[in-house]
């Protein structure tokens, strides 16, 4: 088919004009200015880091001394924090509740009311457990993580030890085993770990959680070691008094130190707390008025009676354990008191009247 001459001419004309664009014309007039934006709010002036950091870091002995003390404490030197570890198959899932107090990470979660979980790479209780470190960038970072009153898990008693409340969160009886009921039915001991948890000092200090069988000693309604003016912060006041190097007081929480090959009590605290005045300075130990001797004697008597009753495995007399069997309420209750006071480790000092009443009445209840 032939293309028409007219069609080819039109196409050539279009291509010619398309390829020969003319020069750009002059710029048009400027458009109208837009509306100015609203000014933002001025920011707050920053704070010189030294104004906050220097609260802790300007004097390097403030932190260093506490680190040295802590390093020699039982909190630092423990293997029990591994009970909360999930890696490596170190423990079954029921160890998760242990992490609450045996690991620093679990304790922080517990205070924050987070659920108990197994902890990867756990650490012992340390600075970041008791204090809020570098969370605000202010002096508040060295505040205690909590000072709120504590409701004891086993008895539901609420205790308020001031700063000592931090300690009470862990130093209390566990809920694994119930306290025998006074005058109640026979009681089955089901485990070699039966009894209140080791170190249930908060319960002893508060005068609760014992098997309060009737006897010649009445149970006190108060503890003269917990007076608001004497030992307002309980554990903190006594165990964190003026330190003796890295051996006692401060962040060691220990009450004994060695000097010139002699073991000495940190009795200065007993005077500084306005409890015993200058009298305490002369003490050779904490056996004030023979209190600890009396408690140790009662513990020995009760241990012998429990062995006779077939309740204690006395293979190692220094570390007797419960025998798994069924006992009368009084036998099981006496054994509960034996472990509660014995594992308190203060030999009665934490609550003299309560410790004496529990042990005396338990001995009487088992004496033929």
XYZ file of C-alpha atoms in Angstrom:
368
model
C 0.000 0.000 0.000
C 1.353 3.486 -0.843
C 1.478 6.252 1.688
C 0.044 9.540 0.492
C 2.383 12.451 -0.082
C 0.200 14.635 2.145
C 0.573 12.250 5.103
C 4.352 12.170 4.865
C 4.544 15.912 4.706
C 2.452 16.312 7.892
C 4.629 13.820 9.808
C 7.806 15.662 8.781
C 6.343 18.927 9.997
C 5.525 17.510 13.450
C 9.007 16.081 13.878
C 10.578 19.356 12.829
C 8.723 21.400 15.490
C 9.324 18.773 18.204
C 13.062 18.842 17.673
C 13.407 22.634 17.609
C 12.167 23.790 21.107
C 12.658 27.492 21.614
C 14.545 29.290 24.500
C 13.044 29.403 28.060
C 10.868 32.404 28.740
C 11.440 34.937 31.561
C 10.678 33.859 35.195
C 7.207 34.554 36.509
C 6.498 36.761 39.544
C 7.227 35.328 43.053
C 4.316 33.683 44.879
C 2.813 35.019 48.113
C 4.725 34.189 51.356
C 3.218 31.407 53.503
C 2.087 31.891 57.125
C 4.949 31.747 59.660
C 4.986 28.652 61.924
C 4.460 28.823 65.704
C 7.666 28.987 67.769
C 8.413 25.832 69.780
C 8.757 25.713 73.577
C 12.262 26.368 74.827
C 13.949 23.244 76.194
C 15.175 22.904 79.778
C 18.837 23.679 80.212
C 20.928 20.570 80.646
C 22.662 19.840 83.932
C 26.397 19.610 84.193
C 27.118 15.911 84.638
C 29.391 16.694 87.543
C 26.445 18.019 89.538
C 24.952 14.511 89.665
C 27.805 12.100 89.043
C 29.927 13.729 91.713
C 27.449 12.678 94.373
C 28.955 9.220 94.084
C 32.013 9.521 91.886
C 33.823 12.651 93.037
C 35.339 10.773 95.945
C 36.368 7.407 94.618
C 36.496 5.881 98.118
C 32.709 6.206 98.447
C 32.100 3.411 95.969
C 35.409 1.584 96.276
C 35.117 1.065 100.028
C 31.650 -0.420 99.635
C 32.790 -2.704 96.835
C 35.606 -4.018 99.020
C 33.208 -4.634 101.909
C 30.637 -6.353 99.727
C 33.280 -8.640 98.187
C 33.855 -10.273 101.583
C 30.161 -10.636 102.425
C 28.111 -13.827 102.334
C 25.871 -12.220 99.727
C 28.834 -12.084 97.359
C 30.379 -15.406 98.284
C 27.618 -17.878 97.574
C 26.853 -20.571 95.049
C 23.106 -20.640 95.667
C 22.438 -18.035 92.962
C 22.932 -20.843 90.416
C 19.605 -22.325 91.526
C 17.899 -19.665 89.466
C 19.838 -20.346 86.258
C 18.039 -21.762 83.251
C 21.031 -22.422 81.006
C 22.918 -25.706 81.120
C 20.191 -27.747 82.803
C 21.274 -26.727 86.300
C 17.829 -27.115 87.770
C 14.216 -28.011 87.034
C 11.542 -25.372 86.616
C 10.595 -25.301 90.277
C 13.789 -23.405 90.910
C 12.222 -20.304 89.360
C 10.767 -19.100 92.711
C 14.240 -19.474 94.248
C 15.537 -16.867 91.794
C 13.464 -14.257 93.633
C 15.994 -14.139 96.446
C 18.971 -16.167 95.259
C 19.680 -14.030 92.198
C 20.028 -10.302 91.755
C 17.955 -10.382 88.580
C 15.141 -12.355 90.195
C 15.018 -9.994 93.154
C 14.684 -6.954 90.895
C 11.835 -8.696 89.048
C 10.144 -9.610 92.316
C 10.242 -6.060 93.688
C 8.819 -4.867 90.358
C 5.996 -7.431 90.811
C 7.054 -9.332 87.692
C 6.413 -13.115 87.548
C 9.112 -15.506 88.736
C 11.166 -16.975 85.908
C 14.374 -18.882 85.500
C 17.293 -16.513 84.983
C 19.944 -16.778 82.289
C 23.422 -15.792 83.496
C 22.332 -15.043 87.085
C 24.432 -13.120 89.587
C 24.313 -13.014 93.396
C 22.483 -10.190 95.137
C 24.600 -7.082 94.488
C 24.516 -3.288 94.241
C 21.881 -3.235 91.500
C 19.551 -5.416 93.532
C 19.431 -3.220 96.621
C 19.889 0.139 94.856
C 18.538 1.736 91.683
C 21.775 2.327 89.804
C 22.051 4.805 86.877
C 18.320 4.834 86.204
C 17.731 8.548 86.718
C 21.204 10.071 86.492
C 20.668 11.768 89.858
C 21.541 11.151 93.495
C 18.308 9.150 93.730
C 20.178 6.319 92.023
C 21.713 5.251 95.298
C 18.352 5.049 97.048
C 17.164 1.657 98.252
C 15.067 -0.181 95.694
C 12.243 -0.486 98.226
C 11.479 0.454 101.825
C 7.817 -0.563 101.688
C 6.392 -2.657 104.560
C 6.472 -6.391 103.869
C 3.694 -8.948 104.261
C 5.305 -12.246 105.236
C 4.310 -14.970 102.807
C 3.774 -17.707 105.367
C 1.824 -15.954 108.115
C 0.511 -12.867 106.256
C 1.777 -10.676 109.107
C 2.837 -7.235 107.920
C 6.170 -5.998 109.224
C 7.674 -2.541 108.949
C 11.386 -2.356 109.691
C 12.097 0.904 107.870
C 15.125 0.427 105.651
C 15.291 -3.138 106.949
C 12.167 -3.915 104.921
C 14.469 -4.432 101.955
C 16.061 -7.376 103.793
C 12.738 -8.749 105.063
C 11.598 -9.462 101.514
C 13.916 -12.468 101.462
C 14.840 -13.221 105.065
C 11.509 -14.838 105.896
C 10.025 -18.358 106.073
C 9.061 -19.953 102.774
C 5.558 -21.208 102.108
C 6.548 -24.766 101.191
C 5.594 -26.118 104.603
C 2.851 -25.110 107.019
C 3.408 -24.468 110.717
C 1.884 -27.326 112.759
C -1.342 -26.357 114.505
C -1.066 -26.155 118.290
C -3.201 -28.978 119.690
C -3.973 -30.020 116.124
C -3.741 -33.350 114.294
C -0.632 -35.388 113.674
C 1.738 -33.810 111.185
C 3.577 -35.515 108.323
C 7.114 -34.358 107.628
C 7.598 -34.990 103.922
C 11.092 -33.769 103.076
C 14.637 -33.599 104.358
C 14.373 -29.867 103.695
C 11.255 -29.502 105.821
C 10.860 -26.482 108.071
C 11.119 -22.708 107.820
C 13.671 -21.479 105.316
C 17.226 -20.927 106.480
C 17.728 -17.399 107.736
C 14.096 -16.443 108.443
C 15.286 -13.562 110.610
C 12.409 -11.206 109.814
C 9.883 -13.580 111.383
C 11.980 -14.063 114.505
C 12.576 -10.329 114.791
C 8.841 -9.669 114.440
C 7.968 -12.434 116.919
C 5.829 -14.501 114.539
C 5.873 -17.831 112.678
C 6.726 -19.983 115.687
C 4.834 -22.982 117.088
C 3.475 -21.178 120.151
C 2.678 -24.073 122.455
C 1.626 -23.084 125.976
C 4.214 -23.282 128.740
C 5.883 -21.446 131.581
C 7.000 -18.593 129.337
C 4.497 -16.133 127.882
C 4.957 -14.954 124.303
C 5.909 -11.270 124.039
C 3.786 -8.832 122.098
C 6.765 -6.632 121.259
C 10.506 -6.883 120.735
C 12.668 -4.429 122.643
C 15.169 -4.635 119.786
C 12.614 -3.127 117.418
C 11.808 0.090 119.242
C 11.315 3.063 116.954
C 14.005 5.102 118.709
C 16.479 2.284 119.325
C 16.677 0.166 116.164
C 14.415 2.031 113.784
C 15.822 0.365 110.669
C 16.337 -3.074 112.184
C 18.811 -5.100 110.082
C 20.407 -1.999 108.554
C 21.085 -0.290 111.892
C 22.928 -3.230 113.438
C 24.511 -5.075 110.523
C 25.608 -1.992 108.588
C 27.161 0.037 111.382
C 30.574 1.662 111.098
C 32.710 -0.840 109.160
C 35.902 -2.491 110.302
C 37.849 -2.618 107.000
C 36.352 -5.394 104.875
C 35.539 -7.684 107.798
C 32.533 -6.300 109.655
C 29.826 -3.667 109.424
C 29.037 -1.605 106.357
C 28.341 -3.668 103.272
C 29.849 -6.823 104.787
C 26.803 -7.204 107.064
C 29.076 -9.209 109.377
C 29.142 -8.628 113.136
C 32.620 -10.011 113.913
C 36.134 -9.075 112.853
C 39.665 -10.263 113.613
C 42.301 -7.950 115.071
C 45.723 -9.034 116.330
C 44.625 -12.666 115.908
C 41.656 -12.066 118.200
C 38.025 -12.390 117.064
C 36.066 -9.371 118.235
C 32.403 -8.306 118.099
C 31.347 -5.107 116.340
C 29.869 -3.733 119.560
C 30.259 -0.076 118.633
C 26.929 -0.315 116.847
C 25.196 -1.393 120.046
C 26.302 1.876 121.622
C 25.744 4.084 118.589
C 22.126 2.881 118.351
C 21.536 4.201 121.897
C 20.651 0.739 123.173
C 23.448 -0.180 125.562
C 25.579 2.949 125.824
C 29.230 2.709 126.714
C 28.540 -0.613 128.432
C 28.638 -2.380 125.055
C 32.166 -1.207 124.285
C 33.526 -3.543 126.956
C 31.702 -6.643 125.692
C 33.849 -9.591 124.696
C 30.954 -10.951 122.620
C 27.197 -10.565 122.181
C 26.330 -12.892 125.078
C 24.732 -10.032 127.003
C 23.557 -11.191 130.453
C 24.184 -14.770 129.317
C 21.393 -14.614 126.731
C 23.189 -16.530 123.986
C 24.404 -19.142 126.452
C 20.833 -19.696 127.634
C 19.514 -20.032 124.068
C 22.282 -22.447 123.088
C 21.530 -24.542 126.180
C 17.832 -24.677 125.300
C 18.629 -25.616 121.694
C 20.830 -28.449 122.964
C 18.103 -29.722 125.281
C 15.486 -29.573 122.540
C 17.775 -31.331 120.076
C 18.252 -34.231 122.498
C 14.497 -34.536 123.094
C 13.771 -34.523 119.345
C 16.373 -37.231 118.746
C 14.725 -39.329 121.469
C 11.344 -38.727 119.811
C 12.752 -40.063 116.529
C 12.237 -36.744 114.774
C 15.839 -35.665 114.124
C 18.562 -37.392 112.132
C 21.514 -36.658 114.391
C 24.190 -38.341 112.280
C 25.920 -34.973 112.135
C 25.052 -33.323 115.477
C 26.175 -29.928 114.152
C 23.747 -30.167 111.235
C 20.827 -32.378 112.251
C 17.980 -32.834 109.800
C 14.312 -33.824 110.022
C 13.262 -37.438 109.650
C 10.474 -38.002 107.147
C 7.649 -39.496 109.191
C 4.392 -38.572 110.945
C 4.584 -37.001 114.413
C 2.285 -35.436 116.954
C 1.700 -31.711 116.562
C 3.866 -30.983 119.603
C 6.827 -32.994 118.287
C 6.582 -31.487 114.800
C 6.026 -28.027 116.310
C 9.026 -28.349 118.608
C 11.153 -29.377 115.633
C 9.835 -26.349 113.705
C 10.924 -24.062 116.577
C 14.307 -25.791 116.735
C 14.995 -24.941 113.090
C 13.410 -21.458 113.246
C 15.604 -20.287 116.128
C 18.669 -22.362 115.314
C 18.818 -21.196 111.695
C 18.240 -17.592 112.725
C 21.929 -17.684 113.756
C 21.678 -14.846 116.261
C 21.418 -17.208 119.260
C 18.465 -15.214 120.508
C 19.764 -11.681 119.952
C 17.248 -10.811 117.234
C 14.322 -11.340 119.635
C 15.445 -12.595 123.044
C 12.058 -13.044 124.722
C 10.415 -14.729 121.757
C 13.315 -17.137 121.199
C 13.407 -18.035 124.890
C 9.635 -18.608 125.046
C 9.513 -20.828 121.950
C 12.395 -23.017 123.068
C 11.479 -23.221 126.772
C 7.870 -24.163 126.087
C 8.901 -26.669 123.404
C 11.306 -28.366 125.822
C 8.562 -28.527 128.425
C 6.085 -29.996 125.934
C 8.427 -32.895 125.132
C 9.784 -33.544 128.625
C 8.220 -36.709 130.132
